[in-house]
Coordinates of C-alpha atoms and ligand atoms in Angstrom, one line a residue:
M1 CA -18.1 -13.9 8.9
I2 CA -14.7 -12.2 8.4
Q3 CA -11.9 -14.7 8.8
A4 CA -9.1 -13.0 6.9
I5 CA -7.6 -9.5 6.8
L6 CA -5.9 -8.3 3.8
F7 CA -3.5 -5.4 4.3
D8 CA -2.2 -2.8 2.0
L9 CA 1.5 -2.1 2.7
D10 CA 2.7 1.5 1.8
G11 CA 1.0 3.9 4.2
V12 CA -0.6 1.2 6.3
L13 CA 2.0 -1.2 7.7
V14 CA 5.0 0.9 6.8
D15 CA 5.3 4.7 6.3
T16 CA 6.9 4.2 2.9
D17 CA 4.5 6.7 1.3
V18 CA 6.8 9.5 2.5
L19 CA 9.7 7.8 0.8
H20 CA 7.7 7.4 -2.5
Y21 CA 7.0 11.2 -2.2
Q22 CA 10.6 12.0 -1.6
A23 CA 11.8 10.0 -4.5
W24 CA 9.2 11.4 -6.9
K25 CA 9.9 14.9 -5.6
E26 CA 13.6 14.5 -6.3
L27 CA 12.8 13.4 -9.9
A28 CA 10.4 16.4 -10.4
D29 CA 13.0 18.8 -9.0
R30 CA 15.6 17.5 -11.5
L31 CA 13.1 17.9 -14.3
G32 CA 12.1 21.4 -13.1
I33 CA 8.5 20.4 -12.5
P34 CA 6.5 21.5 -9.5
F35 CA 5.2 18.5 -7.4
T36 CA 2.9 19.1 -4.4
R37 CA 1.9 17.1 -1.4
E38 CA -1.6 16.9 -2.9
Q39 CA -0.2 15.3 -6.0
G40 CA 1.8 13.0 -3.8
N41 CA -1.4 11.9 -2.0
R42 CA -3.0 11.1 -5.4
C43 CA -0.1 8.7 -6.0
R44 CA -1.2 6.6 -3.1
G45 CA -2.3 3.1 -4.1
I46 CA -1.8 3.5 -7.8
S47 CA 0.9 2.0 -10.0
R48 CA 4.4 3.4 -10.6
M49 CA 3.6 4.4 -14.2
D50 CA 0.3 6.0 -13.2
S51 CA 2.1 7.9 -10.4
L52 CA 4.6 9.2 -13.0
E53 CA 1.7 10.6 -15.1
I54 CA 0.7 12.6 -12.0
V55 CA 4.3 13.8 -11.5
L56 CA 4.4 14.9 -15.2
E57 CA 1.1 16.9 -14.9
G58 CA 3.1 20.1 -14.3
S59 CA 5.2 19.7 -17.4
D60 CA 4.3 21.0 -20.9
K61 CA 6.9 18.8 -22.5
P62 CA 5.5 15.7 -24.3
Y63 CA 7.8 12.9 -23.1
T64 CA 8.1 9.7 -25.1
Q65 CA 7.2 6.3 -23.6
E66 CA 11.0 5.5 -23.5
E67 CA 11.8 8.6 -21.6
K68 CA 9.0 7.8 -19.1
E69 CA 10.4 4.4 -18.5
V70 CA 13.8 5.9 -17.8
F71 CA 12.2 8.3 -15.3
A72 CA 10.3 5.5 -13.6
R73 CA 13.6 3.5 -13.3
E74 CA 15.4 6.5 -11.9
K75 CA 12.7 7.1 -9.3
N76 CA 12.7 3.4 -8.4
A77 CA 16.5 3.3 -8.0
R78 CA 16.3 6.2 -5.6
Y79 CA 13.3 4.7 -3.7
Q80 CA 15.2 1.5 -3.3
Q81 CA 18.2 3.4 -1.9
L82 CA 15.8 4.9 0.7
L83 CA 14.3 1.5 1.4
A84 CA 17.8 0.1 2.1
A85 CA 17.8 2.1 5.4
L86 CA 14.5 0.5 6.7
T87 CA 14.6 -1.6 9.9
P88 CA 11.9 -3.3 12.0
G89 CA 11.6 0.0 13.8
H90 CA 10.3 1.6 10.7
A91 CA 7.1 -0.5 10.7
A92 CA 4.0 1.7 11.3
P93 CA 3.2 2.3 15.0
G94 CA 1.5 -0.7 16.4
A95 CA 2.0 -3.0 13.3
Q96 CA 4.5 -5.3 15.1
L97 CA 1.9 -5.9 17.8
L98 CA -1.3 -5.9 15.8
L99 CA -0.4 -8.6 13.3
P100 CA 0.5 -11.3 15.8
E101 CA -2.5 -10.4 18.0
L102 CA -4.8 -10.8 15.0
R103 CA -3.3 -14.2 14.3
R104 CA -3.8 -15.1 17.9
R105 CA -7.4 -14.2 17.5
G106 CA -7.7 -16.7 14.6
Y107 CA -7.5 -14.5 11.5
R108 CA -5.5 -15.4 8.4
L109 CA -3.5 -12.4 7.2
A110 CA -2.3 -11.5 3.8
L111 CA -0.6 -8.6 2.0
A112 CA -2.5 -7.0 -0.9
S113 CA -0.1 -4.3 -2.3
G114 CA 0.5 -3.0 -5.8
S115 CA 4.2 -2.5 -5.0
K116 CA 6.8 -4.5 -6.8
N117 CA 9.1 -3.6 -3.9
A118 CA 6.9 -5.3 -1.3
G119 CA 9.2 -8.3 -0.8
L120 CA 12.1 -6.1 0.1
I121 CA 10.0 -3.9 2.5
L122 CA 8.6 -7.0 4.3
E123 CA 12.1 -8.5 4.6
R124 CA 13.7 -5.3 6.0
T125 CA 10.9 -4.6 8.5
G126 CA 10.5 -8.3 9.5
L127 CA 6.7 -7.9 9.0
G128 CA 6.6 -10.8 6.5
R129 CA 6.8 -13.4 9.2
W130 CA 3.2 -12.6 10.3
L131 CA 1.7 -13.0 6.9
D132 CA 0.1 -16.2 5.6
A133 CA 0.2 -15.0 1.9
V134 CA 1.7 -12.1 -0.1
A135 CA 0.0 -10.6 -3.2
D136 CA 2.0 -7.8 -4.7
G137 CA 2.7 -5.8 -7.8
N138 CA 4.6 -8.7 -9.3
L139 CA 1.5 -11.0 -9.3
I140 CA -1.0 -8.7 -10.9
T141 CA -1.6 -6.9 -14.1
R142 CA -4.3 -4.4 -13.1
S143 CA -3.6 -1.9 -10.2
K144 CA -6.0 -0.6 -7.7
P145 CA -8.9 0.5 -7.9
D146 CA -9.2 -2.7 -9.8
P147 CA -9.9 -5.5 -7.3
E148 CA -7.3 -7.9 -8.7
V149 CA -4.7 -7.7 -5.9
F150 CA -7.3 -8.2 -3.2
L151 CA -8.9 -11.1 -5.0
T152 CA -5.5 -12.6 -5.6
A153 CA -4.7 -12.3 -1.9
A154 CA -8.0 -13.9 -0.9
G155 CA -7.4 -16.7 -3.4
L156 CA -3.9 -17.4 -2.0
L157 CA -5.5 -17.8 1.4
G158 CA -8.3 -20.0 0.0
M159 CA -10.9 -17.5 1.2
S160 CA -14.0 -16.1 -0.5
P161 CA -14.3 -12.2 -0.7
K162 CA -17.1 -12.3 1.8
Q163 CA -14.7 -13.8 4.4
C164 CA -12.2 -10.9 3.9
A165 CA -11.7 -7.4 5.2
A166 CA -9.5 -5.1 3.1
V167 CA -7.4 -2.4 4.9
D168 CA -6.1 0.5 2.8
D169 CA -5.0 4.1 3.1
A170 CA -5.7 5.1 -0.5
L171 CA -9.1 5.9 -2.0
A172 CA -8.1 3.7 -4.9
G173 CA -7.4 0.9 -2.5
V174 CA -10.7 1.2 -0.6
Q175 CA -12.5 1.2 -4.0
A176 CA -10.6 -1.9 -4.9
G177 CA -11.6 -3.7 -1.7
R178 CA -15.2 -2.7 -2.2
A179 CA -15.1 -3.8 -5.9
A180 CA -13.8 -7.2 -4.6
G181 CA -16.9 -7.5 -2.5
M182 CA -15.0 -7.2 0.8
V183 CA -15.6 -5.3 4.0
T184 CA -13.4 -2.2 3.8
V185 CA -11.3 -0.5 6.5
A186 CA -10.1 2.9 5.4
F187 CA -7.0 4.0 7.2
G188 CA -5.4 7.5 7.5
D189 CA -5.9 9.6 4.4
A190 CA -8.8 7.5 3.0
A191 CA -10.5 7.5 6.4
L192 CA -10.5 11.3 6.3
H193 CA -12.7 10.9 3.3
R194 CA -14.9 8.4 5.2
A195 CA -14.3 6.1 2.3
G196 CA -14.5 2.8 4.2
D197 CA -17.1 0.7 6.0
H198 CA -14.9 1.4 9.0
N199 CA -12.7 4.5 9.1
I200 CA -9.6 4.5 11.5
Q201 CA -6.6 6.7 12.1
S202 CA -4.5 4.2 14.1
L203 CA -3.8 0.5 13.7
E204 CA -4.9 -0.1 17.4
E205 CA -8.4 0.9 16.3
M206 CA -8.6 -2.4 14.4
L207 CA -8.7 -4.6 17.5
P208 CA -12.3 -3.8 18.5
L209 CA -13.3 -4.4 14.9
F210 CA -11.9 -7.9 14.8
P211 CA -12.7 -9.8 18.0
P212 CA -11.4 -13.3 18.6
L213 CA -12.9 -15.9 16.2
E214 CA -14.9 -18.8 17.9
G215 CA -12.6 -21.3 19.4
C216 CA -9.6 -18.9 19.5
L217 CA -8.2 -17.6 22.8
Ligands
BG6_1 C1 1.6 1.4 -3.8 C2 1.9 2.8 -3.4 O1 1.6 0.6 -2.6 O2 2.6 0.9 -4.7 C3 2.0 3.7 -4.7 O3 0.9 3.3 -2.6 C4 3.1 3.0 -5.6 O4 2.3 5.0 -4.3 C5 2.7 1.6 -5.9 O5 3.1 3.8 -6.8 C6 3.8 0.9 -6.7 O6 4.9 0.8 -6.0 P1 6.4 0.4 -6.5 O7 7.2 0.1 -5.2 O8 6.2 -0.9 -7.3 O9 6.9 1.5 -7.3
MG2 MG1 -1.2 2.5 0.6

């Protein structure tokens, strides 16, 4: 029986995916490299350095590892500037109601995000107060589609994978949840691909999927 729900952050609880896109696009423009929305979508769920490889696809220049690290730092500095403007109102529609309601229904909640900026985002949006555990990019070595971040989140909650549902907007994230042996809820972009066991386009659609646990309410 599902007793815990593990949420991806970017593109699920907060619309930061558009800020990632903006910061990568500004870097690509500076380097004179075309960067499309389709490429931006492929950056969902994967690590910063893997995203950079997608940004550099349009370049014929062979950049060194040192140059790539400078680019990643530049993008992250710009991204953090954009994050500085986040407020609780920037949480995804329904997130500030959904999380306390799921807790009221008896579920334990955790973050399972590959982002190293997750702490900052949770703090600025106030979403952190609803989470029992946070697994983020600072705790893992292998990014999605590897299951490590979901397994780490489950471990922090003291739950087995079979007791967990994984919610993610990225194909890589849904694959990671499945590889972890969890029920998967694909959201937004991943749901368009029917990637999950459940496929939803709004957070409200989670409520019928997760009724109150026995003894709750
Ligand atoms: C994921 C995003 O949540 O975090 C990816 O979907 C991003 O687009 C990854 O590359 C790493 O994020 P950050 O904040 O550590 O650069
Ligand atoms: Mg995401």
